[in-house]
Coordinates of C-alpha atoms and ligand atoms in Angstrom, one line a residue:
X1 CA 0.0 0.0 0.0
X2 CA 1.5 3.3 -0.3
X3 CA 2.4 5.3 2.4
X4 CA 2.1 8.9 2.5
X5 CA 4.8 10.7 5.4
X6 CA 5.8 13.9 6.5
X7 CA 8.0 16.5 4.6
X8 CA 10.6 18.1 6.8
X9 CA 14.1 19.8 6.1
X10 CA 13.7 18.6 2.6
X11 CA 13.0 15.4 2.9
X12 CA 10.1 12.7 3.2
X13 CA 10.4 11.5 6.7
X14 CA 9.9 7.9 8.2
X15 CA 6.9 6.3 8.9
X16 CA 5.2 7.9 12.3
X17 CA 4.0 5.8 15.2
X18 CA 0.0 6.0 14.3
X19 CA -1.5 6.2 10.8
X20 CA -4.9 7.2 9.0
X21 CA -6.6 5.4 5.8
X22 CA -6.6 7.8 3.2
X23 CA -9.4 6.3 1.2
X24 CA -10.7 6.9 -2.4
X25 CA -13.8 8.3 -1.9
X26 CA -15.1 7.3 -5.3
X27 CA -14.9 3.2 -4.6
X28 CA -14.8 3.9 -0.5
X29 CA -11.6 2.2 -0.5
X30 CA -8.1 2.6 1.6
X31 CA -5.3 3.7 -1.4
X32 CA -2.8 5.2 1.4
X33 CA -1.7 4.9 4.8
X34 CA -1.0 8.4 6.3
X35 CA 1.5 9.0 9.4
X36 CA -0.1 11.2 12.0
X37 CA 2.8 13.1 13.6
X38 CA 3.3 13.2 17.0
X39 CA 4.0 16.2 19.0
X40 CA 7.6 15.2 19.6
X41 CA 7.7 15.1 15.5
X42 CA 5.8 18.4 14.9
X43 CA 8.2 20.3 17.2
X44 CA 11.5 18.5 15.6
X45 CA 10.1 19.9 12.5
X46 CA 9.7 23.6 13.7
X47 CA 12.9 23.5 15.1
X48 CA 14.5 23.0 11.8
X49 CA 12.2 25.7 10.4
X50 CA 13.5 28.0 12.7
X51 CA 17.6 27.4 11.6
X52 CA 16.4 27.2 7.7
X53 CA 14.3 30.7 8.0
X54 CA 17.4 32.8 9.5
X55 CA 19.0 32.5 5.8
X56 CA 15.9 32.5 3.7
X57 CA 14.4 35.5 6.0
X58 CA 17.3 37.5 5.5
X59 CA 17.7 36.9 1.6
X60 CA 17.1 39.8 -0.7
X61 CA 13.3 39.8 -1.5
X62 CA 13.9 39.1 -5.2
X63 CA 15.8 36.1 -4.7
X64 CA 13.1 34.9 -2.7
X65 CA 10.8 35.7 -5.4
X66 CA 12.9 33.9 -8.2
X67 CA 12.1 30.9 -5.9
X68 CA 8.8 31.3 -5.8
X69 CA 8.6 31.7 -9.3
X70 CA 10.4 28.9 -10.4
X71 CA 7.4 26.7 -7.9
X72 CA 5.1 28.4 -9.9
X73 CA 6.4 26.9 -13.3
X74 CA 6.9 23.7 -11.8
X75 CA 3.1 23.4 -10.3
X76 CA 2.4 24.1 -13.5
X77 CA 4.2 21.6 -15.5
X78 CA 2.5 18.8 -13.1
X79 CA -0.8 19.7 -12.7
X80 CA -2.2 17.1 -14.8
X81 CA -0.8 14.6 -12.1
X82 CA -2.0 16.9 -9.6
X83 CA -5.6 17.0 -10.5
X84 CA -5.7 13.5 -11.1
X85 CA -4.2 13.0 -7.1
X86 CA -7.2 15.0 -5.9
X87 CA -9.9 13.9 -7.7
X88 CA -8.4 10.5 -6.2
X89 CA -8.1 11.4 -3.0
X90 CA -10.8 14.5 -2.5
X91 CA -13.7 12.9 -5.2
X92 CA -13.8 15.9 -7.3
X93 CA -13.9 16.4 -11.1
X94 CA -10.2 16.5 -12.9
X95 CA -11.6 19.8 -14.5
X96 CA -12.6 21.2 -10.9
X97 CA -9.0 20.0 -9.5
X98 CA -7.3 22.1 -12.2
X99 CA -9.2 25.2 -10.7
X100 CA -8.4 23.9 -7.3
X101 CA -4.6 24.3 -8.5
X102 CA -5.1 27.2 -10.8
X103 CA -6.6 29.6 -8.3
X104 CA -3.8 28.5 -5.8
X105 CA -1.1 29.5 -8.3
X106 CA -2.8 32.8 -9.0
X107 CA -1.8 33.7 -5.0
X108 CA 1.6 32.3 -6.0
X109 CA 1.7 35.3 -8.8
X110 CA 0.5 37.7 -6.5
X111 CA 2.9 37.0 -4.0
X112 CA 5.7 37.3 -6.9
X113 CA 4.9 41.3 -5.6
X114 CA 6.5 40.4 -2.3
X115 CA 9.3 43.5 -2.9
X116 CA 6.5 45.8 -3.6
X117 CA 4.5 44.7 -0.7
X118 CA 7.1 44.6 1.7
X119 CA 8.1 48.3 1.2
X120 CA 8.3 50.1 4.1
X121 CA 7.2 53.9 4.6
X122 CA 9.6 56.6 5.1
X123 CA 9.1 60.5 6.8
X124 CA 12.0 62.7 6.7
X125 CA 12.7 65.4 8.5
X126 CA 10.1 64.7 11.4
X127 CA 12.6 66.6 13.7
X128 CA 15.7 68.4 13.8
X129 CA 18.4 65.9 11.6
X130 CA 15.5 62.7 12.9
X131 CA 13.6 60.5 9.6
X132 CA 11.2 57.8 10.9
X133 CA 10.9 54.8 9.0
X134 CA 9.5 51.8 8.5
X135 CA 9.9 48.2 7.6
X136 CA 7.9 44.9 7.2
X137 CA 9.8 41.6 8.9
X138 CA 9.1 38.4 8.4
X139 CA 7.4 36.7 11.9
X140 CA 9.7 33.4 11.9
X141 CA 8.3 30.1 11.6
X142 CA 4.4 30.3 10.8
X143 CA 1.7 27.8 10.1
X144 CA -0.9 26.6 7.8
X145 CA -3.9 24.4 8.8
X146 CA -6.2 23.7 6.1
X147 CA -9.5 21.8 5.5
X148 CA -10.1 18.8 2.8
X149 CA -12.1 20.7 0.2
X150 CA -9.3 22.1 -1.8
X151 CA -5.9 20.4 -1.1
X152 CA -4.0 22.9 -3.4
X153 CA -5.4 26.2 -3.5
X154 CA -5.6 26.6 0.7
X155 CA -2.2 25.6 1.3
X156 CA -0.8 27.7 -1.7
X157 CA -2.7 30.7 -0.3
X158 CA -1.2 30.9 2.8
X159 CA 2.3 29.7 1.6
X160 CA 2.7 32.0 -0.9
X161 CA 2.7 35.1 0.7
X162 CA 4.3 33.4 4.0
X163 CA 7.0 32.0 2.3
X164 CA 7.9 34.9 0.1
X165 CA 7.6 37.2 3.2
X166 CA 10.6 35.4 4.3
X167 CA 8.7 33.1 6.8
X168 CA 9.3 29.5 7.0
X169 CA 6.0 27.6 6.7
X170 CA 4.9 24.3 8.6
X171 CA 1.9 23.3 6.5
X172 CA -0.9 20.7 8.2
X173 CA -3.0 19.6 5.5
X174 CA -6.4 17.7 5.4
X175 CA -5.1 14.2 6.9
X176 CA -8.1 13.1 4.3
X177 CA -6.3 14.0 0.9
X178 CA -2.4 15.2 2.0
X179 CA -0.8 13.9 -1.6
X180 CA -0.7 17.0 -3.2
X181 CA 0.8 19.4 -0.4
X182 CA 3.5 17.1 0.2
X183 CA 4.1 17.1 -4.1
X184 CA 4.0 20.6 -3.4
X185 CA 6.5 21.1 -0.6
X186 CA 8.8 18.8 -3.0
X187 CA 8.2 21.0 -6.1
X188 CA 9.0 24.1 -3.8
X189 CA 12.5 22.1 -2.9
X190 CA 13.0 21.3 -6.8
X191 CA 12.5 25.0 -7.5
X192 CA 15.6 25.9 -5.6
X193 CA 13.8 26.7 -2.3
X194 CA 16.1 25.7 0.6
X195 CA 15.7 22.9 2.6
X196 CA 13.8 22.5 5.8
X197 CA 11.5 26.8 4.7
X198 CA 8.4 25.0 3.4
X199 CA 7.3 21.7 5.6
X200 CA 4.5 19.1 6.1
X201 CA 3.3 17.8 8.8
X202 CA 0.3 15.1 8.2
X203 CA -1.8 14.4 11.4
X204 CA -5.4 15.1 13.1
X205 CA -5.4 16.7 16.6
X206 CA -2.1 15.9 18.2
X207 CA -0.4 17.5 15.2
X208 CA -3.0 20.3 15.4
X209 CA -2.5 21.0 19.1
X210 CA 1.4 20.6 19.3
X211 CA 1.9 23.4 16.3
X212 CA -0.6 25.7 18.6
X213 CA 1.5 24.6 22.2
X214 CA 4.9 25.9 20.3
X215 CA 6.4 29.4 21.5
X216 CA 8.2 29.0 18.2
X217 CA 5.1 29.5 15.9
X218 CA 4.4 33.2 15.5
X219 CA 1.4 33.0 13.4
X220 CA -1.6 30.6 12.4
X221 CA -3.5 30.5 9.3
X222 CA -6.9 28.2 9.7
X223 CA -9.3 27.2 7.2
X224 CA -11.7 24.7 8.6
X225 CA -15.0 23.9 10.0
X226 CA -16.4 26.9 12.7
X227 CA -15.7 24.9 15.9
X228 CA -12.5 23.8 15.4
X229 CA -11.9 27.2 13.9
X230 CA -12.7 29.0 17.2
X231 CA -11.0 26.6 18.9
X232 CA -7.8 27.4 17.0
X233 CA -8.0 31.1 17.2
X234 CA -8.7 31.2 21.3
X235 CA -5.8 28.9 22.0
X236 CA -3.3 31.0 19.8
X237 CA -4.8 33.8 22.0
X238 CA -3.9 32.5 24.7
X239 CA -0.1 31.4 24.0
X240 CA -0.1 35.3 21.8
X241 CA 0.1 33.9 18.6
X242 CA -1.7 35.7 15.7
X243 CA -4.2 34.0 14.3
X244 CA -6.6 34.4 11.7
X245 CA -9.2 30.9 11.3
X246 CA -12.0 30.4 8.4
X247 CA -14.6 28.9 9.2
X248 CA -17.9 27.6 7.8
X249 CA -20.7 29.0 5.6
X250 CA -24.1 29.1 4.3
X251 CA -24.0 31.3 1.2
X252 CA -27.8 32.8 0.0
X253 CA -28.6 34.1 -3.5
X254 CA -31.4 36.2 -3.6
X255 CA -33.1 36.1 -7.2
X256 CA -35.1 39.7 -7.6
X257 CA -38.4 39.0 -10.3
X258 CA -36.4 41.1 -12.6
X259 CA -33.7 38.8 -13.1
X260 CA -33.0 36.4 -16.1
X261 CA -34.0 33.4 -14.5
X262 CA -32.3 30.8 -16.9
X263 CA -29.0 32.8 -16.8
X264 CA -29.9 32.4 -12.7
X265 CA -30.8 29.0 -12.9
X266 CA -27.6 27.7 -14.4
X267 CA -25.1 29.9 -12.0
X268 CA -27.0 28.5 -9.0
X269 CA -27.1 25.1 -10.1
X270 CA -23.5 25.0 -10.6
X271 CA -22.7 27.2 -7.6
X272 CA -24.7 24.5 -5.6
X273 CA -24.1 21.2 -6.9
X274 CA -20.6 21.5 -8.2
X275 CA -17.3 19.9 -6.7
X276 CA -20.8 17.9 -4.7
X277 CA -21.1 21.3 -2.8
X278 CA -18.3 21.2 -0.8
X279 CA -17.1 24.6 -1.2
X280 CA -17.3 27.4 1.4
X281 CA -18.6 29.6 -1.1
X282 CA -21.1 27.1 -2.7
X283 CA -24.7 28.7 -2.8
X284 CA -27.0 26.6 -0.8
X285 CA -29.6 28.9 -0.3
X286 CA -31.9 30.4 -3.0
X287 CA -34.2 33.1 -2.0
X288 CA -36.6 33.9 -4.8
X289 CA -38.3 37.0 -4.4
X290 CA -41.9 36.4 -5.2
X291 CA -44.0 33.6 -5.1
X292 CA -43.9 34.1 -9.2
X293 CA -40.4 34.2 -8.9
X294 CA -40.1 31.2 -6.5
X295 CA -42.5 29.1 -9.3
X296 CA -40.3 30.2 -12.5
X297 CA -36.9 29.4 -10.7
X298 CA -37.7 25.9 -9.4
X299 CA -39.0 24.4 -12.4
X300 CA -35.7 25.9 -13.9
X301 CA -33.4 24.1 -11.6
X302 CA -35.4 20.8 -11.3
X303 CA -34.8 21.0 -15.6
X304 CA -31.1 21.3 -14.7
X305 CA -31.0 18.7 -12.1
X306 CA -32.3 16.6 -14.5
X307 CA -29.7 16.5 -16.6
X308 CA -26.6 16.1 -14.5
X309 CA -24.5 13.4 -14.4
X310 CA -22.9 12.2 -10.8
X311 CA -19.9 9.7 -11.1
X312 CA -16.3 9.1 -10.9
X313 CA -14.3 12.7 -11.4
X314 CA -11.8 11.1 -13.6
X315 CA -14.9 10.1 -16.1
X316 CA -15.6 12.3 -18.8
X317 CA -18.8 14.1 -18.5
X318 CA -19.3 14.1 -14.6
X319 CA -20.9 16.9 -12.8
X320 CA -19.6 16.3 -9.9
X321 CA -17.9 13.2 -7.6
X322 CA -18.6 11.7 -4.3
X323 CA -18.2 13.5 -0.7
X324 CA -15.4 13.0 0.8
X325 CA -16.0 10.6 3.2
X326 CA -19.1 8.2 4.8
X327 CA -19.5 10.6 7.9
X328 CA -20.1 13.2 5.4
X329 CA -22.5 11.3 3.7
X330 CA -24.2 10.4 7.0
X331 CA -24.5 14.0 8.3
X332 CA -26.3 14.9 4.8
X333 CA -28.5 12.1 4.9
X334 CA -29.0 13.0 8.4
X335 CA -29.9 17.0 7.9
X336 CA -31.8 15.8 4.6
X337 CA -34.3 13.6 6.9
X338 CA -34.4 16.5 9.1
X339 CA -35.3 18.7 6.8
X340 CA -38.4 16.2 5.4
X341 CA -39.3 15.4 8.7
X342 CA -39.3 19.1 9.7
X343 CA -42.0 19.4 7.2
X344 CA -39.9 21.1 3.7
X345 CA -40.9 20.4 0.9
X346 CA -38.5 17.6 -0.6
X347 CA -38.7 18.7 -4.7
X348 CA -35.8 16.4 -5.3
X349 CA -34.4 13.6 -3.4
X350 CA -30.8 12.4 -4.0
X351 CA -30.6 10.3 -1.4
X352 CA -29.8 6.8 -2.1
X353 CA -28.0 6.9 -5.3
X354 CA -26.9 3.3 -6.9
X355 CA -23.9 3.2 -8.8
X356 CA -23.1 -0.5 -7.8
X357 CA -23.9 -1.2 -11.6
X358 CA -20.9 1.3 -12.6
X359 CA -16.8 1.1 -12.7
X360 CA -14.1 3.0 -13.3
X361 CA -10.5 1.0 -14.7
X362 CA -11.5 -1.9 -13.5
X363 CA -12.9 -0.9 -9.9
X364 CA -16.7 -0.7 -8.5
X365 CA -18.1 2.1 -7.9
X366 CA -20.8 0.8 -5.5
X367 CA -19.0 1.3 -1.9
X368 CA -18.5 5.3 -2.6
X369 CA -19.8 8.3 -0.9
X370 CA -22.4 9.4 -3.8
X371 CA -25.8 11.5 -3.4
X372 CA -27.5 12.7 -6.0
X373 CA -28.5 16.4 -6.1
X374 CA -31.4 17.5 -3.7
X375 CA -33.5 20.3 -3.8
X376 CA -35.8 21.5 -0.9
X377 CA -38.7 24.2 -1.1
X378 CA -40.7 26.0 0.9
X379 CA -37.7 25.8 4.1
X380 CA -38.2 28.1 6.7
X381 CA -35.5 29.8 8.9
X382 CA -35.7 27.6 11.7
X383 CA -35.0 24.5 10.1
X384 CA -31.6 22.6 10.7
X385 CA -31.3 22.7 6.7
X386 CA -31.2 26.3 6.6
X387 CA -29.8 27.1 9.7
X388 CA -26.5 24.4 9.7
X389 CA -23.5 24.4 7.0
X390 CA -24.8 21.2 4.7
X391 CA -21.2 20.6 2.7
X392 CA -22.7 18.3 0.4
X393 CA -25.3 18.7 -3.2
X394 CA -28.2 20.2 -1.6
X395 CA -30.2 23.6 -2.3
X396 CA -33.0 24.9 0.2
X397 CA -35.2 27.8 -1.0
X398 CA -37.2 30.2 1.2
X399 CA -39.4 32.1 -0.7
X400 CA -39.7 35.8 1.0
X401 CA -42.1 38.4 -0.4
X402 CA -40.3 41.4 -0.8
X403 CA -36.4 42.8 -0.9
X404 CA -35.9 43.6 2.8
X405 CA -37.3 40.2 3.7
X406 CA -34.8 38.6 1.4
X407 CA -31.6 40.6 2.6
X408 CA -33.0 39.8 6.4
X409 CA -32.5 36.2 5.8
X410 CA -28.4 36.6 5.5
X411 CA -28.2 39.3 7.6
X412 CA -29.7 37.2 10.7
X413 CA -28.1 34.4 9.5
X414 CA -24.7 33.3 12.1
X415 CA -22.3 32.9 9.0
X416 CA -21.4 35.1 6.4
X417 CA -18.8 34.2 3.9
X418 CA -20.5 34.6 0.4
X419 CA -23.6 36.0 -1.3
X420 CA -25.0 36.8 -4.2
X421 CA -28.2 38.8 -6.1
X422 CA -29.6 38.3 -9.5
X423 CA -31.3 41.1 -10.9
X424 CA -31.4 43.5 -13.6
X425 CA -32.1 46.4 -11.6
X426 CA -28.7 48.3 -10.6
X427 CA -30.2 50.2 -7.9
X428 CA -31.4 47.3 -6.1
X429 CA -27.8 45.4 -6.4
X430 CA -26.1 48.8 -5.2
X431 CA -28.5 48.7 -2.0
X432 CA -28.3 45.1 -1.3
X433 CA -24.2 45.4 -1.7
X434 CA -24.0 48.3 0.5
X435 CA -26.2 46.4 3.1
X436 CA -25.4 42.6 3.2
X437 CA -23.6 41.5 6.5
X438 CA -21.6 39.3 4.7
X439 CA -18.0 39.6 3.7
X440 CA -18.0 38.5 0.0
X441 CA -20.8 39.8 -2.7
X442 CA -21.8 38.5 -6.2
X443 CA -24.0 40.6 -8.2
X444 CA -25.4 38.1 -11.0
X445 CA -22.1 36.1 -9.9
X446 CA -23.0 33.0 -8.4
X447 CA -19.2 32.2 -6.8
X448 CA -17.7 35.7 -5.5
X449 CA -14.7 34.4 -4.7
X450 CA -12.0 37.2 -4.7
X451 CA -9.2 37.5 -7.5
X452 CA -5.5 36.7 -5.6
X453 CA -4.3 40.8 -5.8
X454 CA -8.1 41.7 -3.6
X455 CA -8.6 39.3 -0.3
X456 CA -10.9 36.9 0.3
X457 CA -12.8 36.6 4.1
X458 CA -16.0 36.0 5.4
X459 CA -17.9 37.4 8.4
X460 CA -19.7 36.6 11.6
X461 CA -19.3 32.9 12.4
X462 CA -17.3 32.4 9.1
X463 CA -14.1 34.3 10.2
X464 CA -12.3 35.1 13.3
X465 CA -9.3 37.5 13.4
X466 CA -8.5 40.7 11.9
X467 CA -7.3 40.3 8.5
X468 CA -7.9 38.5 4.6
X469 CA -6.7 35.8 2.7
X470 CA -4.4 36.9 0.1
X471 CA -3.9 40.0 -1.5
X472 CA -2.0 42.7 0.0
X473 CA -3.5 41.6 4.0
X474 CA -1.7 38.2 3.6
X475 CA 1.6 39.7 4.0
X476 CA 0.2 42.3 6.2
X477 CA -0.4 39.0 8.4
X478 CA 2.7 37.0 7.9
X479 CA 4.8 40.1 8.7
X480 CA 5.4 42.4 11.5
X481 CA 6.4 45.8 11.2
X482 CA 9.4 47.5 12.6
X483 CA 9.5 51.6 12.9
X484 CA 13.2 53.4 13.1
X485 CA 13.1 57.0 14.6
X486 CA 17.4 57.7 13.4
X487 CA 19.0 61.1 14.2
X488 CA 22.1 62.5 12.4
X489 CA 22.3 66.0 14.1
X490 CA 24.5 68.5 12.3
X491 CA 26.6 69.4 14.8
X492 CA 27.3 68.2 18.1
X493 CA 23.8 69.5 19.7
X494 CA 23.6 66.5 22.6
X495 CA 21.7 67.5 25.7
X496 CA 20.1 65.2 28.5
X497 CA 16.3 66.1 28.0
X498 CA 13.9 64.4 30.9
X499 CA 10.5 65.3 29.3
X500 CA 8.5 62.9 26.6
X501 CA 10.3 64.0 23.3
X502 CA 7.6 66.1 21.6
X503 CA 7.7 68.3 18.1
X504 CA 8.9 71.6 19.3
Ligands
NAD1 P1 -12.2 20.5 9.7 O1 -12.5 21.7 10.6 O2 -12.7 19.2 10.0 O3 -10.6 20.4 9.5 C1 -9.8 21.4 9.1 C2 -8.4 21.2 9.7 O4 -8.5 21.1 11.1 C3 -7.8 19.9 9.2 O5 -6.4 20.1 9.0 C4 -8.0 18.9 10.4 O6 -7.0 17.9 10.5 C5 -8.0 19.9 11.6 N1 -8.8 19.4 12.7 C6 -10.0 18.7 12.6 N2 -10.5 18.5 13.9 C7 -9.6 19.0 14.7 C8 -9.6 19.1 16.2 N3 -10.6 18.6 16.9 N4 -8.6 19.8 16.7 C9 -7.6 20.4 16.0 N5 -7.6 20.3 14.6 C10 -8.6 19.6 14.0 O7 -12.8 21.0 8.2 P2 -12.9 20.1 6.9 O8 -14.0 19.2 7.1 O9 -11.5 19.6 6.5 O10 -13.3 21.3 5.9 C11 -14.6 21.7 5.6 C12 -14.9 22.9 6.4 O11 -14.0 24.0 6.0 C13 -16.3 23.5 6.0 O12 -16.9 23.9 7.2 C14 -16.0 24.6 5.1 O13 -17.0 25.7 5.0 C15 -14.8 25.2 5.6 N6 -14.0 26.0 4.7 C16 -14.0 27.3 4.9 C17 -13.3 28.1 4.0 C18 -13.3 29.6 4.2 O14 -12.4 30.3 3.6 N7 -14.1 30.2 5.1 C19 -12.7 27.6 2.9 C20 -12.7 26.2 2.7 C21 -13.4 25.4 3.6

């Protein structure tokens, strides 16, 4: 079987005491064996992060970059194995995978701005013969902790800017799918990047907690689930690490009776059911505004459901590929019988979806983790299917009568990561942008996910700490600023002085 370890000072390390299944979600088989590291092996790893950073921190910015670039090229060159090790080990389409890689790379680009971003400021003259300026350092050794859903982008959106800061990085990947960030962490030490500055460590909790518990770890970038999340940001609180944690999300689209309800209808169906709707900034609630509206837009989706195709992500023509795993089919079967029992209208029913009668090369596809897409109608706000993340292929609509019912719905709602409005009435998009509590906005754009150079963060429940994902906050995050008051006096003007210095 193969065995998947850990990827510290440039090398792949031995096997660790414990190990996880990684299965293939697609067949609900075990492909890998995965070490977990214990804490003794997480904190061998930072300590040979912090000798490797001293070098790499203090290289000129553009060398750095040249590094960085070089990855870039290389990611490139293998992404077709790449997206074929995710859709292996994650379920989703080879297509989706390649956007899973892509809009990692595009942070890599950005961060090939590092020199720009890490220019200081500089005042002259702000006393007699005294200029104050100042500079952007890199923090140390910093982490990443990232979720299953997109093995590539995540981890190349915090390493990116942490690593061409002039950080070293100690990544801790999804223990489900941790292929790719280890190929990556090996493609960063083929592009020239020096041993032992970008690591993996593979492991659940003891891993998790031992890279929180080390006074060598400056800073902490989460992406997860809300809990765990919280529970990541109050314990770097409490041993003053920084700390910014992503959590969940339950993304609405309101659909206004103006807008084009076919050109609606296909952006939510692939904003919902695509990559089986585990993304944080999948659409899983529609909110058509009218009961007119709510009548026109649900036979248009149920056409679209209709005709997609749920299957093995490496097959041409698939839609989308199994969950990730049988507890997350469990928990959406679960929340789906809620949701009848609760009394919703069940439109379309995925559950139970056969595929015993299908293969792939050679192999069943019977034991995986597939549901068909589900649609719900007339939900209601205090339903668990509306009020809890879903992370699977299913759509709830509540039907509200008017605008400010409709923008009330994400505005009470505890997450808010993404949103969106489709309409053909620009005053009503202005309003309901200027309004929305929630920290990313699509107007008729089902996914608003952020381009790498703006940054990407949710609100409420869906985002703890100060600052963004990528774009010019990321290295706000992964660096800490230094200011330098110097003074050259002309002459020899040296007094003792025992008041506050002030501007005279
Ligand atoms: P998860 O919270 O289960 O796991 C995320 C990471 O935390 C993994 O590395 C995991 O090993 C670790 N972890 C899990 N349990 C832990 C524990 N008890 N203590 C310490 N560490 C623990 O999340 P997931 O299932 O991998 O990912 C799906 C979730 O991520 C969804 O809620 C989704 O909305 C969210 N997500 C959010 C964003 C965003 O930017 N807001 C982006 C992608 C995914």
């Amino acid at each position: 079987m193969r065995q998947i370890n850990h990827f510290v000072g440039g090398q792949t390390t031995a096997e660790s005491a414990r190990q996880g299944d990684v299965l293939n979600p697609a067949t609900g088989k075990v492909q890998a064996q995965v070490s977990l590291a214990s804490k003794a092996e997480v904190d061998a790893c930072i300590d040979n992060a912090r000798e490797a950073q001293r070098a790499w921190g203090a290289m000129n910015p553009q060398r750095r970059i040249r590094v960085i670039n070089k990855w870039l090229q290389l990611i490139h060159e293998n992404q077709d194995e790449l997206a074929r090790l995710i859709t292996l080990e994650h379920g989703k389409t080879y297509d989706d995978a390649l956007g899973d890689i892509a809009r990692g790379t595009d942070v890599l680009e950005f961060s090939l701005g590092a020199p720009h971003q890490l220019k200081g400021e500089y005042s002259t003259n702000v006393g007699s013969g005294i200029d104050t300026y100042s500079l952007r350092q890199p923090l140390g050794v910093v982490a990443g902790i990232t979720p299953f859903n997109f093995p590539a982008m995540i981890p190349l959106w915090k390493a990116g800017p942490a690593l061409a800061a002039g950080n070293a990085f100690v990544l801790k990947p999804s223990e489900r799918d941790p292929s790719v960030p280890v190929r990556l962490a090996e493609l960063f030490l083929e592009a020239g990047g020096p041993a032992g500055v970008f690591n993996v460590i593979n492991g659940d909790k003891e891993a998790v907690d031992a890279i929180l518990d080390s006074p060598v770890i400056k800073a902490v970038g989460f992406v997860g689930s809300t809990a765990i999340a919280q529970y990541i940001f109050e314990r770097c609180a409490a041993t003053g690490k920084r700390a910014q944690c992503f959590g969940g999300a339950k993304n609405h689209v309101l659909v206004m009776p103006d807008a084009n309800i076919d050109a609606a209808a296909d952006a939510i169906v692939g904003a919902a059911y695509g990559s089986a709707g585990e993304r944080c900034m999948a659409l899983s609630v529609a909110v058509p505004v009218g009961e007119e509206t709510a009548e026109r837009l649900k036979a248009a989706i149920v056409e679209r459901i209709g005709n997609l195709t749920v299957g093995h992500g490496l097959e041409k023509g698939v839609d989308y590929g199994p969950l990730v795993a049988q507890s997350a089919l469990d928990r959406v079967n679960r929340l789906i019988e809620e949701g009848v029992q609760a009394g919703a209208d069940i439109v379309v029913d995925g559950r139970g979806i056969d595929l015993s009668d299908k293969e792939f090369e050679g192999e069943s596809l019977g034991g995986g983790f597939f549901i068909g897409p589900t649609l719900f109608d007339k939900v209601t706000p205090e339903m668990s299917i509306y009020l809890e993340e879903i992370f699977g292929p299913v759509l709830v609509m509540v039907r509200a009568n008017s605008f400010e019912e409709a923008i009330r719905l994400p505005n009470e709602h505890q997450y808010g990561n993404g949103v969106a409005i489709f309409t053909e009435n620009g005053g009503a998009a202005r309003e309901f942008a200027a309004h929305v509590e929630v920290g990313m906005v699509g107007i008729n754009v089902p996914i608003p996910v952020p381009v790498a150079y703006h940054t990407f963060g949710g609100w409420k429940a869906s985002a703890f700490g100060d600052l963004n994902q990528h774009g010019p906050d990321s290295f706000r995050f992964y660096t800490k600023t230094k200011t330098v008051t110097s003074r050259w006096p002309d002459g020899d003007e040296s007094t003792a002085d025992f008041t506050m210095p002030v501007m005279k």
